[in-house]
Amino acid sequence: MIVILLGPPGAGKGTQADFISEAHNIPKLSTGDMLREAVASGSPMGKQLQEVMSSGGLVSDEIMIDLIRDRIRQADCKTGFILDGFPRTVAQAEALTTMFEEIGRAADVALEFAVDDGILVERISGRFSCANCGAGYHDSFNKPAKDGVCDRCGSTEFTRRKDDNAETVGKRLESYHRQTAPLLPYYKGLGILRTVDAMQPIDEVKSAIAQLLNA
Ligand code: ADP
Ligand code: AMP
């Protein structure tokens, strides 16, 4: 199964991608995570990426399309994958459709996370993750069972994203509405758009998605 997750920053895509990945045994391809790894490597390319990401803008379509083209051809993507954070522009979506045609595959579902902008700053400003395994948490909505200890791997080290501040969030939301929201009619036109109410608590969103994907 190939699933594309669409929705603004903080809508809950990464959180739900982990659940879908586990339930369907397919990898989550998060372009944000891939870019953050490139930044952490400290390469000259990583430095350029960091500038764009900390400004709240989007990395160029050429870089992103090459990154995904290589990734989806890897062996672990054979039975399917979840795209979290890609495509983010119409040019990326069109390139993805062409890539799929070239390899004889197609996306099954483009899943829209419907949320009001008003809740996103709170979701994003409370976000943190395990520095060891990447498991995602929230200060109020999704705390580790034992304070300061990762549920998944037991690590006690956590990190917060540099771009998760109110100023950058505003710019990221603006990029979403201007450049990414046009993908909703694009995937509606392809007949694969489904919408989930992502204002609900995490477990309810999880059940709604499970129902939708199993239908
Ligand atoms: P995205 O990948 O869309 O940017 P995340 O999955 O990282 O969003 O979620 C953003 C933050 O909100 C995280 O801290 C996460 O734990 C929390 N979160 C995710 N889904 C919900 C939800 N349905 N209700 C409340 N908080 C949520
Ligand atoms: P995310 O982790 O999805 O919130 O992405 C973090 C940042 O990485 C974004 O604000 C963009 O700067 C960049 N990014 C991630 N995915 C893409 C993409 N598909 N196209 C362009 N930029 C991206």
mmCIF file of C-alpha atoms and ligand atoms in Angstrom:
data_model
loop_
_atom_site.group_PDB
_atom_site.id
_atom_site.type_symbol
_atom_site.label_atom_id
_atom_site.label_comp_id
_atom_site.label_asym_id
_atom_site.label_seq_id
_atom_site.Cartn_x
_atom_site.Cartn_y
_atom_site.Cartn_z
ATOM 1 C CA MET A 1 0.000 0.000 0.000
ATOM 2 C CA ILE A 2 1.252 3.498 -0.865
ATOM 3 C CA VAL A 3 -0.159 6.285 1.315
ATOM 4 C CA ILE A 4 0.464 10.023 0.956
ATOM 5 C CA LEU A 5 -0.141 12.169 4.056
ATOM 6 C CA LEU A 6 -1.264 15.750 3.449
ATOM 7 C CA GLY A 7 -1.828 18.455 6.030
ATOM 8 C CA PRO A 8 -0.257 21.504 7.658
ATOM 9 C CA PRO A 9 2.744 21.336 10.003
ATOM 10 C CA GLY A 10 1.624 20.012 13.387
ATOM 11 C CA ALA A 11 -1.512 18.285 12.051
ATOM 12 C CA GLY A 12 -0.282 14.904 13.348
ATOM 13 C CA LYS A 13 1.087 13.301 10.169
ATOM 14 C CA GLY A 14 4.311 11.977 11.709
ATOM 15 C CA THR A 15 2.457 10.618 14.743
ATOM 16 C CA GLN A 16 -0.047 8.710 12.607
ATOM 17 C CA ALA A 17 2.594 7.648 10.060
ATOM 18 C CA ASP A 18 4.276 5.658 12.850
ATOM 19 C CA PHE A 19 0.997 3.850 13.603
ATOM 20 C CA ILE A 20 0.313 3.095 9.923
ATOM 21 C CA SER A 21 3.899 1.913 9.477
ATOM 22 C CA GLU A 22 3.530 -0.547 12.339
ATOM 23 C CA ALA A 23 0.047 -1.756 11.337
ATOM 24 C CA HIS A 24 0.890 -2.327 7.683
ATOM 25 C CA ASN A 25 4.599 -3.100 8.041
ATOM 26 C CA ILE A 26 5.667 -0.454 5.535
ATOM 27 C CA PRO A 27 8.285 2.280 6.046
ATOM 28 C CA LYS A 28 7.542 5.923 6.786
ATOM 29 C CA LEU A 29 9.429 8.223 4.422
ATOM 30 C CA SER A 30 9.590 11.588 6.170
ATOM 31 C CA THR A 31 11.323 14.184 3.998
ATOM 32 C CA GLY A 32 11.634 16.496 7.030
ATOM 33 C CA ASP A 33 13.556 13.753 8.896
ATOM 34 C CA MET A 34 15.750 13.070 5.850
ATOM 35 C CA LEU A 35 16.592 16.772 5.531
ATOM 36 C CA ARG A 36 17.312 17.093 9.266
ATOM 37 C CA GLU A 37 19.755 14.163 8.942
ATOM 38 C CA ALA A 38 21.493 15.962 6.064
ATOM 39 C CA VAL A 39 21.708 19.119 8.203
ATOM 40 C CA ALA A 40 23.128 17.133 11.154
ATOM 41 C CA SER A 41 25.872 15.740 8.893
ATOM 42 C CA GLY A 42 27.299 19.284 8.740
ATOM 43 C CA SER A 43 28.001 19.078 4.980
ATOM 44 C CA PRO A 44 27.992 22.301 2.865
ATOM 45 C CA MET A 45 24.706 21.076 1.360
ATOM 46 C CA GLY A 46 23.337 20.564 4.904
ATOM 47 C CA LYS A 47 24.192 24.180 5.755
ATOM 48 C CA GLN A 48 22.218 25.449 2.753
ATOM 49 C CA LEU A 49 19.263 23.256 3.677
ATOM 50 C CA GLN A 50 19.312 24.540 7.239
ATOM 51 C CA GLU A 51 19.017 28.141 6.060
ATOM 52 C CA VAL A 52 15.903 27.363 4.037
ATOM 53 C CA MET A 53 14.338 25.224 6.770
ATOM 54 C CA SER A 54 14.910 27.736 9.555
ATOM 55 C CA SER A 55 13.325 30.455 7.395
ATOM 56 C CA GLY A 56 10.128 28.374 7.138
ATOM 57 C CA GLY A 57 10.432 28.131 3.333
ATOM 58 C CA LEU A 58 10.567 25.072 1.120
ATOM 59 C CA VAL A 59 13.649 23.290 -0.195
ATOM 60 C CA SER A 60 13.836 23.261 -4.025
ATOM 61 C CA ASP A 61 11.670 20.839 -5.965
ATOM 62 C CA GLU A 62 14.756 19.449 -7.777
ATOM 63 C CA ILE A 63 16.465 18.401 -4.534
ATOM 64 C CA MET A 64 13.289 16.919 -3.070
ATOM 65 C CA ILE A 65 12.299 14.996 -6.190
ATOM 66 C CA ASP A 66 15.795 13.443 -6.496
ATOM 67 C CA LEU A 67 15.720 12.508 -2.805
ATOM 68 C CA ILE A 68 12.371 10.696 -3.105
ATOM 69 C CA ARG A 69 13.139 9.127 -6.480
ATOM 70 C CA ASP A 70 16.158 7.360 -4.933
ATOM 71 C CA ARG A 71 14.361 6.455 -1.719
ATOM 72 C CA ILE A 72 11.277 4.770 -3.200
ATOM 73 C CA ARG A 73 13.453 2.485 -5.335
ATOM 74 C CA GLN A 74 15.042 0.941 -2.239
ATOM 75 C CA ALA A 75 14.192 -2.646 -1.313
ATOM 76 C CA ASP A 76 12.173 -1.819 1.823
ATOM 77 C CA CYS A 77 9.643 0.118 -0.306
ATOM 78 C CA LYS A 78 8.705 -2.927 -2.398
ATOM 79 C CA THR A 79 5.464 -3.684 -0.556
ATOM 80 C CA GLY A 80 4.544 -0.050 0.002
ATOM 81 C CA PHE A 81 5.432 3.086 1.959
ATOM 82 C CA ILE A 82 4.028 6.183 3.619
ATOM 83 C CA LEU A 83 5.001 9.616 2.326
ATOM 84 C CA ASP A 84 5.092 12.141 5.184
ATOM 85 C CA GLY A 85 5.982 15.656 4.003
ATOM 86 C CA PHE A 86 6.198 14.919 0.282
ATOM 87 C CA PRO A 87 4.828 16.092 -2.113
ATOM 88 C CA ARG A 88 4.531 19.693 -0.944
ATOM 89 C CA THR A 89 4.119 21.499 -4.277
ATOM 90 C CA VAL A 90 2.154 20.750 -7.430
ATOM 91 C CA ALA A 91 5.476 20.273 -9.290
ATOM 92 C CA GLN A 92 6.495 17.605 -6.721
ATOM 93 C CA ALA A 93 3.093 15.887 -7.030
ATOM 94 C CA GLU A 94 3.301 15.812 -10.816
ATOM 95 C CA ALA A 95 6.873 14.475 -10.658
ATOM 96 C CA LEU A 96 5.705 11.785 -8.211
ATOM 97 C CA THR A 97 2.905 10.706 -10.544
ATOM 98 C CA THR A 98 5.458 10.422 -13.388
ATOM 99 C CA MET A 99 7.852 8.437 -11.141
ATOM 100 C CA PHE A 100 5.043 6.031 -10.291
ATOM 101 C CA GLU A 101 4.186 5.602 -13.980
ATOM 102 C CA GLU A 102 7.849 4.826 -14.709
ATOM 103 C CA ILE A 103 7.990 2.067 -12.106
ATOM 104 C CA GLY A 104 4.463 0.763 -12.706
ATOM 105 C CA ARG A 105 3.046 1.770 -9.344
ATOM 106 C CA ALA A 106 0.404 4.188 -8.029
ATOM 107 C CA ALA A 107 -0.564 5.784 -4.731
ATOM 108 C CA ASP A 108 -3.597 4.119 -3.121
ATOM 109 C CA VAL A 109 -4.657 6.954 -0.836
ATOM 110 C CA ALA A 110 -3.844 10.639 -0.325
ATOM 111 C CA LEU A 111 -4.961 11.264 3.235
ATOM 112 C CA GLU A 112 -5.856 14.824 4.218
ATOM 113 C CA PHE A 113 -5.455 15.765 7.903
ATOM 114 C CA ALA A 114 -8.173 18.396 8.347
ATOM 115 C CA VAL A 115 -7.404 20.828 11.200
ATOM 116 C CA ASP A 116 -8.046 24.465 12.060
ATOM 117 C CA ASP A 117 -4.921 26.615 11.897
ATOM 118 C CA GLY A 118 -5.687 27.915 15.408
ATOM 119 C CA ILE A 119 -4.564 24.708 17.140
ATOM 120 C CA LEU A 120 -1.294 24.239 15.280
ATOM 121 C CA VAL A 121 0.918 26.619 17.242
ATOM 122 C CA GLU A 122 0.021 24.806 20.485
ATOM 123 C CA ARG A 123 0.676 21.397 18.906
ATOM 124 C CA ILE A 124 3.992 22.504 17.447
ATOM 125 C CA SER A 125 5.289 24.435 20.439
ATOM 126 C CA GLY A 126 4.733 21.410 22.721
ATOM 127 C CA ARG A 127 6.367 18.919 20.343
ATOM 128 C CA PHE A 128 9.507 16.999 21.313
ATOM 129 C CA SER A 129 11.006 13.683 20.327
ATOM 130 C CA CYS A 130 13.339 11.007 21.582
ATOM 131 C CA ALA A 131 16.921 11.836 20.596
ATOM 132 C CA ASN A 132 17.696 8.135 20.231
ATOM 133 C CA CYS A 133 14.774 6.553 18.333
ATOM 134 C CA GLY A 134 12.816 9.589 17.114
ATOM 135 C CA ALA A 135 9.519 8.678 18.862
ATOM 136 C CA GLY A 136 7.311 11.787 18.955
ATOM 137 C CA TYR A 137 5.739 13.322 22.083
ATOM 138 C CA HIS A 138 3.869 16.401 23.260
ATOM 139 C CA ASP A 139 4.130 18.329 26.550
ATOM 140 C CA SER A 140 0.347 18.106 27.125
ATOM 141 C CA PHE A 141 -1.231 15.738 24.584
ATOM 142 C CA ASN A 142 1.217 12.852 24.334
ATOM 143 C CA LYS A 143 3.570 12.520 27.289
ATOM 144 C CA PRO A 144 5.828 9.497 27.829
ATOM 145 C CA ALA A 145 4.233 7.043 30.302
ATOM 146 C CA LYS A 146 7.163 7.659 32.670
ATOM 147 C CA ASP A 147 8.281 11.264 32.809
ATOM 148 C CA GLY A 148 11.636 11.749 31.055
ATOM 149 C CA VAL A 149 11.880 8.180 29.695
ATOM 150 C CA CYS A 150 11.076 7.240 26.081
ATOM 151 C CA ASP A 151 8.253 4.652 25.900
ATOM 152 C CA ARG A 152 9.738 3.037 22.814
ATOM 153 C CA CYS A 153 13.457 2.705 23.610
ATOM 154 C CA GLY A 154 13.965 3.779 27.232
ATOM 155 C CA SER A 155 16.302 6.669 26.369
ATOM 156 C CA THR A 156 16.300 9.732 28.625
ATOM 157 C CA GLU A 157 17.536 12.151 25.933
ATOM 158 C CA PHE A 158 14.965 14.271 24.088
ATOM 159 C CA THR A 159 15.194 17.009 21.456
ATOM 160 C CA ARG A 160 13.093 19.880 20.164
ATOM 161 C CA ARG A 161 13.176 21.101 16.567
ATOM 162 C CA LYS A 162 14.802 24.490 15.971
ATOM 163 C CA ASP A 163 12.054 25.460 13.523
ATOM 164 C CA ASP A 164 9.272 24.772 16.050
ATOM 165 C CA ASN A 165 9.007 28.392 17.187
ATOM 166 C CA ALA A 166 6.027 30.729 16.760
ATOM 167 C CA GLU A 167 7.701 32.921 14.117
ATOM 168 C CA THR A 168 8.803 30.079 11.815
ATOM 169 C CA VAL A 169 5.494 28.278 12.311
ATOM 170 C CA GLY A 170 3.675 31.298 10.841
ATOM 171 C CA LYS A 171 5.859 31.146 7.738
ATOM 172 C CA ARG A 172 5.516 27.367 7.440
ATOM 173 C CA LEU A 173 1.739 27.698 7.585
ATOM 174 C CA GLU A 174 1.823 30.360 4.910
ATOM 175 C CA SER A 175 3.945 28.035 2.704
ATOM 176 C CA TYR A 176 1.414 25.257 3.362
ATOM 177 C CA HIS A 177 -1.600 27.306 2.272
ATOM 178 C CA ARG A 178 0.110 28.838 -0.755
ATOM 179 C CA GLN A 179 2.093 25.879 -2.076
ATOM 180 C CA THR A 180 0.778 22.623 -0.569
ATOM 181 C CA ALA A 181 -2.996 23.091 -0.171
ATOM 182 C CA PRO A 182 -3.413 23.055 -4.013
ATOM 183 C CA LEU A 183 -2.506 19.347 -3.808
ATOM 184 C CA LEU A 184 -5.916 18.611 -2.284
ATOM 185 C CA PRO A 185 -7.803 19.307 -5.544
ATOM 186 C CA TYR A 186 -4.953 17.607 -7.445
ATOM 187 C CA TYR A 187 -5.477 14.293 -5.570
ATOM 188 C CA LYS A 188 -9.249 14.727 -5.580
ATOM 189 C CA GLY A 189 -8.973 14.829 -9.351
ATOM 190 C CA LEU A 190 -7.033 11.547 -9.282
ATOM 191 C CA GLY A 191 -9.867 10.066 -7.198
ATOM 192 C CA ILE A 192 -7.708 9.027 -4.210
ATOM 193 C CA LEU A 193 -8.252 11.890 -1.730
ATOM 194 C CA ARG A 194 -9.684 10.892 1.668
ATOM 195 C CA THR A 195 -10.120 13.227 4.644
ATOM 196 C CA VAL A 196 -9.759 12.543 8.338
ATOM 197 C CA ASP A 197 -10.814 14.894 11.161
ATOM 198 C CA ALA A 198 -7.414 15.493 12.772
ATOM 199 C CA MET A 199 -8.827 17.801 15.483
ATOM 200 C CA GLN A 200 -9.738 14.696 17.514
ATOM 201 C CA PRO A 201 -7.434 13.117 20.124
ATOM 202 C CA ILE A 202 -4.564 10.970 18.798
ATOM 203 C CA ASP A 203 -6.265 7.597 19.438
ATOM 204 C CA GLU A 204 -9.455 8.657 17.676
ATOM 205 C CA VAL A 205 -7.546 9.881 14.628
ATOM 206 C CA LYS A 206 -5.673 6.566 14.694
ATOM 207 C CA SER A 207 -8.943 4.555 14.646
ATOM 208 C CA ALA A 208 -10.471 6.705 11.910
ATOM 209 C CA ILE A 209 -7.400 6.159 9.727
ATOM 210 C CA ALA A 210 -7.304 2.415 10.456
ATOM 211 C CA GLN A 211 -10.955 2.122 9.374
ATOM 212 C CA LEU A 212 -10.361 4.125 6.247
ATOM 213 C CA LEU A 213 -7.252 2.179 5.195
ATOM 214 C CA ASN A 214 -8.798 -1.193 5.921
ATOM 215 C CA ALA A 215 -11.970 -0.382 3.936
HETATM 216 P P1 ADP B 1 3.225 16.748 11.753
HETATM 217 O O1 ADP B 1 4.058 15.528 11.425
HETATM 218 O O2 ADP B 1 1.969 16.833 10.939
HETATM 219 O O3 ADP B 1 4.023 18.026 11.684
HETATM 220 P P2 ADP B 1 3.230 15.656 14.479
HETATM 221 O O4 ADP B 1 2.752 14.259 14.253
HETATM 222 O O5 ADP B 1 4.667 15.852 14.751
HETATM 223 O O6 ADP B 1 2.730 16.613 13.254
HETATM 224 O O7 ADP B 1 2.341 16.272 15.666
HETATM 225 C C1 ADP B 1 2.628 17.565 16.187
HETATM 226 C C2 ADP B 1 2.538 17.530 17.707
HETATM 227 O O8 ADP B 1 1.183 17.360 18.104
HETATM 228 C C3 ADP B 1 3.312 16.384 18.360
HETATM 229 O O9 ADP B 1 3.860 16.859 19.574
HETATM 230 C C4 ADP B 1 2.244 15.309 18.605
HETATM 231 O O10 ADP B 1 2.555 14.508 19.754
HETATM 232 C C5 ADP B 1 0.996 16.134 18.824
HETATM 233 N N1 ADP B 1 -0.207 15.526 18.225
HETATM 234 C C6 ADP B 1 -0.298 14.771 17.101
HETATM 235 N N2 ADP B 1 -1.581 14.431 16.854
HETATM 236 C C7 ADP B 1 -2.321 15.015 17.833
HETATM 237 C C8 ADP B 1 -3.741 15.037 18.143
HETATM 238 N N3 ADP B 1 -4.625 14.398 17.353
HETATM 239 N N4 ADP B 1 -4.129 15.719 19.234
HETATM 240 C C9 ADP B 1 -3.237 16.385 20.014
HETATM 241 N N5 ADP B 1 -1.889 16.391 19.791
HETATM 242 C C10 ADP B 1 -1.448 15.724 18.710
HETATM 243 P P1 AMP B 2 8.564 18.783 8.251
HETATM 244 O O1 AMP B 2 9.408 17.927 9.135
HETATM 245 O O2 AMP B 2 7.716 18.004 7.290
HETATM 246 O O3 AMP B 2 7.777 19.823 9.028
HETATM 247 O O4 AMP B 2 9.593 19.595 7.338
HETATM 248 C C1 AMP B 2 10.537 20.497 7.897
HETATM 249 C C2 AMP B 2 11.064 21.436 6.802
HETATM 250 O O5 AMP B 2 11.771 20.673 5.800
HETATM 251 C C3 AMP B 2 10.002 22.212 6.018
HETATM 252 O O6 AMP B 2 9.590 23.396 6.684
HETATM 253 C C4 AMP B 2 10.735 22.501 4.705
HETATM 254 O O7 AMP B 2 11.660 23.566 4.847
HETATM 255 C C5 AMP B 2 11.554 21.218 4.496
HETATM 256 N N1 AMP B 2 10.825 20.210 3.683
HETATM 257 C C6 AMP B 2 10.369 18.978 4.105
HETATM 258 N N2 AMP B 2 9.760 18.331 3.109
HETATM 259 C C7 AMP B 2 9.820 19.151 2.025
HETATM 260 C C8 AMP B 2 9.353 19.057 0.678
HETATM 261 N N3 AMP B 2 8.688 17.977 0.229
HETATM 262 N N4 AMP B 2 9.597 20.103 -0.155
HETATM 263 C C9 AMP B 2 10.260 21.188 0.261
HETATM 264 N N5 AMP B 2 10.719 21.352 1.507
HETATM 265 C C10 AMP B 2 10.512 20.347 2.391
#
